[in-house]
Short mmCIF file of C-alpha atoms in Angstrom, two decimals:
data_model
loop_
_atom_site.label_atom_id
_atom_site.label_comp_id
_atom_site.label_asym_id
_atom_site.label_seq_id
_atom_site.Cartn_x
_atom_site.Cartn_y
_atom_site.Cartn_z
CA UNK A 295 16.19 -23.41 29.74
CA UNK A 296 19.70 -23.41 28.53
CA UNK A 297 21.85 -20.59 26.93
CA UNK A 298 20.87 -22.08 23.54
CA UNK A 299 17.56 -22.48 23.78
CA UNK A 300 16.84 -18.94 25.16
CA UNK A 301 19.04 -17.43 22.15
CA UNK A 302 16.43 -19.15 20.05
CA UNK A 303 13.87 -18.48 21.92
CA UNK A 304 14.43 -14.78 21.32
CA UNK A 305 15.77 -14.82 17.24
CA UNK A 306 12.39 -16.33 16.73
CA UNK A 307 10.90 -13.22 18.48
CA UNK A 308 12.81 -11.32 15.93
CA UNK A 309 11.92 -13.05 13.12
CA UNK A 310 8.08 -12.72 14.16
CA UNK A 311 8.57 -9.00 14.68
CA UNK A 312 10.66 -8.86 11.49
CA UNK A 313 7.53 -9.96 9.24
CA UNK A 314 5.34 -7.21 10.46
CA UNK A 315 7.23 -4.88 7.79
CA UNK A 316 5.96 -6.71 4.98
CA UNK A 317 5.50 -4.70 1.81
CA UNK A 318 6.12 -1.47 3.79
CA UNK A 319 10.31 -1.86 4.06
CA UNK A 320 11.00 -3.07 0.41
CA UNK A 321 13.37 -2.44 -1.38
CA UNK A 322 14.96 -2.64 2.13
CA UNK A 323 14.98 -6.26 4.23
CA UNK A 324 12.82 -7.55 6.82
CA UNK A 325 14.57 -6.96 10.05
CA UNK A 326 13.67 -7.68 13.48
CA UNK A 327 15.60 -7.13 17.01
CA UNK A 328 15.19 -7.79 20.24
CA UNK A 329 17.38 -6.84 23.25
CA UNK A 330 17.50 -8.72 26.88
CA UNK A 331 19.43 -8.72 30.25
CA UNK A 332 19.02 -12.08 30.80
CA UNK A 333 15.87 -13.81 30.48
CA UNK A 334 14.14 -10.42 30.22
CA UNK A 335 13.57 -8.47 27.34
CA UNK A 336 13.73 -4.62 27.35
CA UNK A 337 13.75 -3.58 23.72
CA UNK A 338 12.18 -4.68 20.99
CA UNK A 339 11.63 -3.43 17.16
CA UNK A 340 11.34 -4.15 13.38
CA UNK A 341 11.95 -2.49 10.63
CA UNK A 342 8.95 -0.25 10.09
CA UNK A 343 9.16 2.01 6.83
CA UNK A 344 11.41 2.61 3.83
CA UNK A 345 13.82 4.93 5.17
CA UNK A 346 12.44 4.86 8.59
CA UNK A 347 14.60 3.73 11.97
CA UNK A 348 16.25 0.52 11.17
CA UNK A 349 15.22 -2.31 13.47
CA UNK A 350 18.21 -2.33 16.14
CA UNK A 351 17.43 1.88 16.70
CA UNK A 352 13.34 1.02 17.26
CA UNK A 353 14.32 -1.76 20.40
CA UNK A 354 17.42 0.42 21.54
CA UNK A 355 15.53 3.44 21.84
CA UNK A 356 12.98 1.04 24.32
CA UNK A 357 15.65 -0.10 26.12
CA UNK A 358 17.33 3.31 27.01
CA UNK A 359 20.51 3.16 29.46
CA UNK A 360 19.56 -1.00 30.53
CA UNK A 361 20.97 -1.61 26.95
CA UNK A 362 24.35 -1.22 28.79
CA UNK A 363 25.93 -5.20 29.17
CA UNK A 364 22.37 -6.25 27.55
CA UNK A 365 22.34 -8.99 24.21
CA UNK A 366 21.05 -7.96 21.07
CA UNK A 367 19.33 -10.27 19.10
CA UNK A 368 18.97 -9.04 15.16
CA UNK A 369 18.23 -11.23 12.06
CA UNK A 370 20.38 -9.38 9.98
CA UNK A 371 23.72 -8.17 9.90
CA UNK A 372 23.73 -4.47 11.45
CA UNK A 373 24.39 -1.53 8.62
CA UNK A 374 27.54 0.03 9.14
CA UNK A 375 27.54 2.79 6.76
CA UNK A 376 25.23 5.71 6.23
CA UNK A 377 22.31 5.01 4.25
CA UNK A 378 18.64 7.01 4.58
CA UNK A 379 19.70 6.59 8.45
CA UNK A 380 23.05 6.46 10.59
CA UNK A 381 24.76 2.97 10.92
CA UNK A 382 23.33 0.73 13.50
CA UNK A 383 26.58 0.09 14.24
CA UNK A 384 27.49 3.24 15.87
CA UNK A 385 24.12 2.97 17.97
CA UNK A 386 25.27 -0.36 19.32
CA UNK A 387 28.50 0.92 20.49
CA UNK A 388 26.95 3.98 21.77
CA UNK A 389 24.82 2.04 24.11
CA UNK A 390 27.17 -0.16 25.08
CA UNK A 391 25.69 -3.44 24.16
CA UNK A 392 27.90 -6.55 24.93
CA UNK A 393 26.83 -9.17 22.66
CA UNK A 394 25.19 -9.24 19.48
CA UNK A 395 23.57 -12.43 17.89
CA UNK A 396 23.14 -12.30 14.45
CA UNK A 397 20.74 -14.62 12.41
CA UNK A 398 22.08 -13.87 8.61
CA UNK A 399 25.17 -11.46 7.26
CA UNK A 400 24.03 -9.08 4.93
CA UNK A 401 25.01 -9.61 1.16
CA UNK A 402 24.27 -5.18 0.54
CA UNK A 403 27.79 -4.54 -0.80
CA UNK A 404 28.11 -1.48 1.49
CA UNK A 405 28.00 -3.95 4.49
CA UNK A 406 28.37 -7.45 3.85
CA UNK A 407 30.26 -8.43 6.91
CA UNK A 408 31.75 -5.10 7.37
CA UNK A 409 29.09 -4.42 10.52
CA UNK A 410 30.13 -7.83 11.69
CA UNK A 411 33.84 -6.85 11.29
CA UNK A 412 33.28 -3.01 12.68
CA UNK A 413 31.35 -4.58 16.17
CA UNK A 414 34.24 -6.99 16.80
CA UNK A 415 36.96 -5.01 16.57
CA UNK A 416 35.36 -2.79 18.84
CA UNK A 417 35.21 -5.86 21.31
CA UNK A 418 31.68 -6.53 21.25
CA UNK A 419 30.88 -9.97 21.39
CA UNK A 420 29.42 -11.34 18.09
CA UNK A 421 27.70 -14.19 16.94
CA UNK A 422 26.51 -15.29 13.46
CA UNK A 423 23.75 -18.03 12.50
CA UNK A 424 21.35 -18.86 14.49
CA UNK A 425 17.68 -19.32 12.78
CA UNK A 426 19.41 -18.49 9.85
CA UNK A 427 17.59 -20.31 7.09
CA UNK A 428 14.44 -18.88 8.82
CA UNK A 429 15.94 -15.51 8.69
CA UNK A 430 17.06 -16.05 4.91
CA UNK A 431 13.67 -17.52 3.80
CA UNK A 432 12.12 -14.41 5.39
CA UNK A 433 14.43 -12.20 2.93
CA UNK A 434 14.25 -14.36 0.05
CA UNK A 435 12.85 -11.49 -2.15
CA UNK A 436 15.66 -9.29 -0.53
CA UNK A 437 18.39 -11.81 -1.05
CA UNK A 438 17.21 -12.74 -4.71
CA UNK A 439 16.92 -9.09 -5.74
CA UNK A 440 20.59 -8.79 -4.18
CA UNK A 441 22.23 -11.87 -5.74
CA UNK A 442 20.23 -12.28 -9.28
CA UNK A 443 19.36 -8.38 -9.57
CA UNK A 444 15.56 -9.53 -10.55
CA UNK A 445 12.09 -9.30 -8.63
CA UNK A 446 11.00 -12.34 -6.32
CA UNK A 447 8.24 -13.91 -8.70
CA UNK A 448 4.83 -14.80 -7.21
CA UNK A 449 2.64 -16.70 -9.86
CA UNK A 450 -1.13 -16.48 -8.97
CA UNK A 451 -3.97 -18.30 -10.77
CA UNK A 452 -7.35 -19.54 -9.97
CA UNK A 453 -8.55 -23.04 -11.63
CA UNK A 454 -11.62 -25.42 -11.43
CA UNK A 455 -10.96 -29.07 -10.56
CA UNK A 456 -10.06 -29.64 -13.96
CA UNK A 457 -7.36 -27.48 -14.08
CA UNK A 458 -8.91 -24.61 -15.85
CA UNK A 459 -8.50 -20.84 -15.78
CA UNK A 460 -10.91 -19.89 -18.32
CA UNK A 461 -13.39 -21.68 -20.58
CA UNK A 462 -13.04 -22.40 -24.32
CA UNK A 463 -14.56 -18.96 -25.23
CA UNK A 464 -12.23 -17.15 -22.26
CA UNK A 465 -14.81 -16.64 -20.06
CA UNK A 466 -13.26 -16.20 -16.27
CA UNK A 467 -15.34 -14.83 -13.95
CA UNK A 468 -15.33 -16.10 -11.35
CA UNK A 469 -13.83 -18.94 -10.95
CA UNK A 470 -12.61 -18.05 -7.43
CA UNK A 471 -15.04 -17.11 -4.32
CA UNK A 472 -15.05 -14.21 -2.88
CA UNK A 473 -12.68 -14.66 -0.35
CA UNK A 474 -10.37 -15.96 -2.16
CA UNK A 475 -10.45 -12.90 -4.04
CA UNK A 476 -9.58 -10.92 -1.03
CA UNK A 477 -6.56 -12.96 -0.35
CA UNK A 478 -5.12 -11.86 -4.47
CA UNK A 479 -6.32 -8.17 -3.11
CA UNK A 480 -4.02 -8.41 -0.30
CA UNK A 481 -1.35 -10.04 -2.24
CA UNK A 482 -1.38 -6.73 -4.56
CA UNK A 483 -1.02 -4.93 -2.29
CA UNK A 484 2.14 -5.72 -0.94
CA UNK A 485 3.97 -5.81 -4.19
CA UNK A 486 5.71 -3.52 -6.75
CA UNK A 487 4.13 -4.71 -9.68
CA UNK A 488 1.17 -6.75 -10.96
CA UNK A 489 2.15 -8.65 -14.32
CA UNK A 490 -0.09 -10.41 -17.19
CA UNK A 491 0.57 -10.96 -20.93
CA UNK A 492 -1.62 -9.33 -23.49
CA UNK A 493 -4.21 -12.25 -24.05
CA UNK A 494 -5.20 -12.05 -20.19
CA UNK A 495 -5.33 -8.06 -20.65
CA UNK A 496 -7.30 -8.42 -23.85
CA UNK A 497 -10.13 -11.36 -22.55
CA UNK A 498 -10.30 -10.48 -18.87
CA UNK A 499 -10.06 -6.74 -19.13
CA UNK A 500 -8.80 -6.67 -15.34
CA UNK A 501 -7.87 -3.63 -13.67
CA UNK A 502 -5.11 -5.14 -11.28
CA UNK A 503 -5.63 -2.80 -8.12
CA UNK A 504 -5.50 -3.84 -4.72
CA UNK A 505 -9.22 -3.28 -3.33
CA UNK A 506 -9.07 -1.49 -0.54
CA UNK A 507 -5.62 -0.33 -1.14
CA UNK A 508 -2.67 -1.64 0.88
CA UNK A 509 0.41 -0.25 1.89
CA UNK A 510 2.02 -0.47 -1.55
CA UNK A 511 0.69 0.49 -4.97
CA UNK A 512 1.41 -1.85 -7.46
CA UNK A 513 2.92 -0.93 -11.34
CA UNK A 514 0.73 -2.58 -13.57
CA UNK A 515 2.79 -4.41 -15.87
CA UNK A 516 1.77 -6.01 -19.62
CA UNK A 517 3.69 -7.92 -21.42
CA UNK A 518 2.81 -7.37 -25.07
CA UNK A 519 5.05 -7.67 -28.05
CA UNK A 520 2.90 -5.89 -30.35
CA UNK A 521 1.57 -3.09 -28.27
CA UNK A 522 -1.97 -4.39 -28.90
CA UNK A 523 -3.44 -3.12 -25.50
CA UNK A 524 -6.22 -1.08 -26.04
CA UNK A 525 -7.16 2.30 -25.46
CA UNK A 526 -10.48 1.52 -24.22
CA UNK A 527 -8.80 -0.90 -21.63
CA UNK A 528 -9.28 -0.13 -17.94
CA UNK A 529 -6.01 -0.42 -17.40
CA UNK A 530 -5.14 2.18 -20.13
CA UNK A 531 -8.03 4.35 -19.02
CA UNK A 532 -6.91 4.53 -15.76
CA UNK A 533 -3.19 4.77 -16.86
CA UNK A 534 -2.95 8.46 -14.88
CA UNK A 535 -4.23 7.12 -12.04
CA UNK A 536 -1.85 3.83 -11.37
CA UNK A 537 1.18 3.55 -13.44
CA UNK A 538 0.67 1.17 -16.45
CA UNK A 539 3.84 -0.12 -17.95
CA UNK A 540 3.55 -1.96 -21.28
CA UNK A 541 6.52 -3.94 -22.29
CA UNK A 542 7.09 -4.09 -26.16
CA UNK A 543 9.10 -5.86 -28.95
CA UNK A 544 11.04 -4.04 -31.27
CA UNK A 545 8.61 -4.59 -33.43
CA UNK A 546 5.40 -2.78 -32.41
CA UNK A 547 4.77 -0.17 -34.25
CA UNK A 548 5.54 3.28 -33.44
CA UNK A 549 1.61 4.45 -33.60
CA UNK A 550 1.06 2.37 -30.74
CA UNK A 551 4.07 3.15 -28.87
CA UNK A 552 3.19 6.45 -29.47
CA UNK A 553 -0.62 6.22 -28.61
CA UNK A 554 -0.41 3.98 -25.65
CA UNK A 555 2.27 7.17 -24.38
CA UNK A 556 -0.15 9.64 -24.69
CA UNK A 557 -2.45 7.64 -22.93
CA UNK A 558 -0.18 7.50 -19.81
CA UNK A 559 0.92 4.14 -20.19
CA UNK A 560 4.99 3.56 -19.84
CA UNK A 561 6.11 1.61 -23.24
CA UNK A 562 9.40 0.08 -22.21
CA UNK A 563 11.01 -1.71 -25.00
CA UNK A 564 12.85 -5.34 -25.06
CA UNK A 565 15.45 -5.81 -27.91
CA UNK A 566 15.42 -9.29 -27.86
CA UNK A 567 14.52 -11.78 -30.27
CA UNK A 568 13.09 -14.16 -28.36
CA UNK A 569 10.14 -14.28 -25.68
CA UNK A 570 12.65 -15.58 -22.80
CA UNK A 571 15.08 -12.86 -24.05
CA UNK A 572 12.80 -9.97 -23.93
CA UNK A 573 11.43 -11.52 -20.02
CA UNK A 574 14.73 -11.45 -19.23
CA UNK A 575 15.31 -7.78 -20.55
CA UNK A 576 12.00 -6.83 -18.27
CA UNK A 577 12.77 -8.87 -15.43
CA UNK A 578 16.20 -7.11 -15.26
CA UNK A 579 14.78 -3.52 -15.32
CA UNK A 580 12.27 -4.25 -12.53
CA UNK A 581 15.12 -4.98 -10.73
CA UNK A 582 17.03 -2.06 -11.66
CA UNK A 583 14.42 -0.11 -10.13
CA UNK A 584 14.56 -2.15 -7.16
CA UNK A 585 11.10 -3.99 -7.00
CA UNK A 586 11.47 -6.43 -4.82
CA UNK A 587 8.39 -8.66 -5.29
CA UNK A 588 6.82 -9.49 -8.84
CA UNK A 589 3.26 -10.70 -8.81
CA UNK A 590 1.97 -12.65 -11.96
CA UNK A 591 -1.61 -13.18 -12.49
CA UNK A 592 -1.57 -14.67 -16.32
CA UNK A 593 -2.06 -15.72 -18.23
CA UNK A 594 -0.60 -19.55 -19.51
CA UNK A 595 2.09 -18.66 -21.83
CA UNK A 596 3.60 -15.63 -19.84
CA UNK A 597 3.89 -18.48 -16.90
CA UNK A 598 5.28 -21.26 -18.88
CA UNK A 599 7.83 -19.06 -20.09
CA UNK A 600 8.67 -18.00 -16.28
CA UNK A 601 8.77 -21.37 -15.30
CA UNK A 602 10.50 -23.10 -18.10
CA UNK A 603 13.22 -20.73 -16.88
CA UNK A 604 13.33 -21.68 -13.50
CA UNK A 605 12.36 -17.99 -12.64
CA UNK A 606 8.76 -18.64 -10.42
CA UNK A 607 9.34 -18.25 -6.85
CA UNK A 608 6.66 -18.76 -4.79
CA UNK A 609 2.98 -19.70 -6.23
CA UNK A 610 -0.60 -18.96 -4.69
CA UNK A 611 -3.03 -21.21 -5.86
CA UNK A 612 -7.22 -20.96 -5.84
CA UNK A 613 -8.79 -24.43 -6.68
CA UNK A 614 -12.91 -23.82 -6.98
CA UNK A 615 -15.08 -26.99 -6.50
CA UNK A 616 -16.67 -26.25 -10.37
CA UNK A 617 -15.80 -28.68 -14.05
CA UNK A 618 -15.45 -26.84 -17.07
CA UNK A 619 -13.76 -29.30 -19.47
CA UNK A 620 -13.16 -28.52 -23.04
CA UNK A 621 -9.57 -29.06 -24.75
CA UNK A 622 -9.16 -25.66 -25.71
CA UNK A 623 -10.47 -24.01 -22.45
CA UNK A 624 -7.08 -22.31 -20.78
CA UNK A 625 -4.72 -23.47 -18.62
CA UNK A 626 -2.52 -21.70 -15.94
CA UNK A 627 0.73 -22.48 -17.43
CA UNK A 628 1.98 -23.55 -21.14
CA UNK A 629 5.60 -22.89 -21.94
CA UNK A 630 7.25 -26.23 -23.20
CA UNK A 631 7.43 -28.13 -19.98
CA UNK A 632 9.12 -30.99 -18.56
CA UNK A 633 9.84 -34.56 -20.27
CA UNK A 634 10.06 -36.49 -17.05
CA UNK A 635 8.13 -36.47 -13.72
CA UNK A 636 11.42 -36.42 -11.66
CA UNK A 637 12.41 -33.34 -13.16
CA UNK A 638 8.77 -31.97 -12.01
CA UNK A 639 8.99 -28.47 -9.80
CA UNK A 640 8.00 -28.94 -6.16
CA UNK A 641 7.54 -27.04 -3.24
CA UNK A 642 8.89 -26.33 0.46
CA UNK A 643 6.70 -26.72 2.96
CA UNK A 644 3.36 -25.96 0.63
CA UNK A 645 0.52 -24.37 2.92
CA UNK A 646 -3.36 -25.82 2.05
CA UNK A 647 -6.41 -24.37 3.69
CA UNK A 648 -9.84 -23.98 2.88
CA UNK A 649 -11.30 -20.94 1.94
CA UNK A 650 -14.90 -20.70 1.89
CA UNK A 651 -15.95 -23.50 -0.85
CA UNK A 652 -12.18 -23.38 -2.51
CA UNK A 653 -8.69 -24.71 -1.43
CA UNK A 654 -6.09 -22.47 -1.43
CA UNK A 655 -2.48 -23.72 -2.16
CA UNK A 656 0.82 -21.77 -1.63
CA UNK A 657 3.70 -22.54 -1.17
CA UNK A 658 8.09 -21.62 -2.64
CA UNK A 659 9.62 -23.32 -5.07
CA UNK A 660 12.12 -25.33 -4.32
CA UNK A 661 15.43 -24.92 -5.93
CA UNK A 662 18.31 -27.69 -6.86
#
């Protein structure tokens, strides 16, 4: 095995530990490192916990004094400036590491090629890009929250054959089996917030928890112009329990403002005019309080909107082996759509398996 081929080798070992932090490091990145004399690896860590050791600390802290000489392998650029922890940087001197591989430079404005810029000068060798649209598809959320300052946005629905969500009278469960189900459980779990509009609160009456909990709990997020949701909702009656944030127009009325308040709920209000506007207003103060990953369960007309806009990420799929059929039974996405087949959305490197009785599709959008 050549030089190459062993760095690669050993970014991909990164990149696998890297993962393991999923929905326990965000708003932070994904970051995995691994640390070898050779051919043989002595450290090795990932990012564990929000404002826990950074990756490079977790595998130098393994390798002890053998870090001395050694190459580090990292899939992101090290932090060099104090944060909830010291810089990495300093660590790498300390111990005296000769090389450093990196997969992707970090776009954080407090580093963004600065830890790059702070190793070299100190005459460590360093090395940028390798795996690195591996490393950036791993931080996509990250990245996206970074460059377009709004939440990575996972659409979920289940459908029959037909296409269907719901039948003509809005009956919806279930559509899905039950393992299918627990995939969407785990999925909540690892985001900051659950999102549906106020006809999916209103005829499924869903409660939008992660069952059994995971290691993040989820804002529960309606989208409701009118502030229509209902006290005797379980999301409202369980609004002290898991935050419930209800995103208004301007013109709901200050009753329900004020009685969906006193209920516990959040009422956040968008001043826009129109339905993209007000997303848009929502969308951007998600992000401002740094959630990282968005997911959307419904219903059609919250999704077309999201889509129209170019603003679904990533998509997870249930497809049950069951007809309903009806033109006005519901569909997973309205909006206005496209006019022509080659401007149709598609997907990199879409995932299928089988899931009990239903197929299960998902798979990131891909972008121009």
């Amino acid at each position: 095995m050549d030089q190459y081929d062993l760095d690669v080798w050993h970014m991909q070992r990164a990149l696998d530990l890297a993962v393991q932090g999923q929905g326990l490091v965000e708003p932070n990145p994904m970051v995995g490192c691994v640390i070898v004399q050779g051919a043989e690896i002595i450290g090795e860590g990932w990012h564990r916990q929000f404002g826990g050791p950074h990756a490079e600390v977790e595998a130098l802290k393994l390798a002890g004094r053998r870090a001395e000489g050694a190459t580090m392998y990292v899939t992101l650029e090290p932090c060099c400036h104090q944060g909830k922890t010291p810089p990495c940087t300093k660590a790498i001197l300390e111990a005296k590491i000769a090389r450093v591989v990196v997969a992707q430079r970090d776009p954080f404005p407090e580093v963004d090629g600065g830890g790059i810029r702070e190793l070299q000068e100190a005459g460590v060798a360093v090395e940028t890009g390798l795996l690195e649209p591996a490393a950036r598809g791993l931080n996509a959320p990250y990245l996206t929250l970074q460059h377009l300052k709004r939440p990575w946005i996972i659409a979920k629905w289940a459908m029959t054959l037909d296409g269907k969500t719901a039948t003509k009278t809005g009956f919806s469960k279930w559509i899905s089996n039950a393992q299918s189900r627990e995939i969407v459980h785990r999925l909540r779990g690892r985001v900051d917030a659950v999102m549906i509009g106020r006809l999916t609160a209103r005829l499924d009456d869903p409660l939008l928890t992660a069952r059994p909990p995971g290691p993040r709990t989820a804002v529960r997020v309606v989208v409701d112009t009118r502030a229509t949701l209902s006290n005797n909702s379980r999301l409202v009656r369980t609004a002290w329990e898991v935050p419930v944030l209800v995103a208004v127009g301007t013109e709901a009325p200050a009753e329900d403002r004020r009685r969906l308040k006193e209920a516990g709920c959040e009422v956040f209000v968008c001043k826009a005019d129109t339905r993209l506007g007000r997303l848009n207003q929502l969308l951007e103060e998600l992000g401002r309080r740094r959630m990282t990953n968005v997911l959307v369960e419904g219903g059609g007309q919250l999704a077309g909107c999201l889509l129209d806009s170019g603003q679904i990420d990533e998509a997870h799929v249930f497809i049950a082996p069951k007809l309903i059929g009806g033109i006005s039974a519901r569909n997973p996405i309205a909006g206005e759509g496209i006019e022509d087949m080659p401007q149709a959305f598609t997907f990199l490197d879409p995932q299928i398996q089988q899931v009990g009785s239903d197929i299960y599709f998902h798979g990131r959008l891909e972008r121009a």
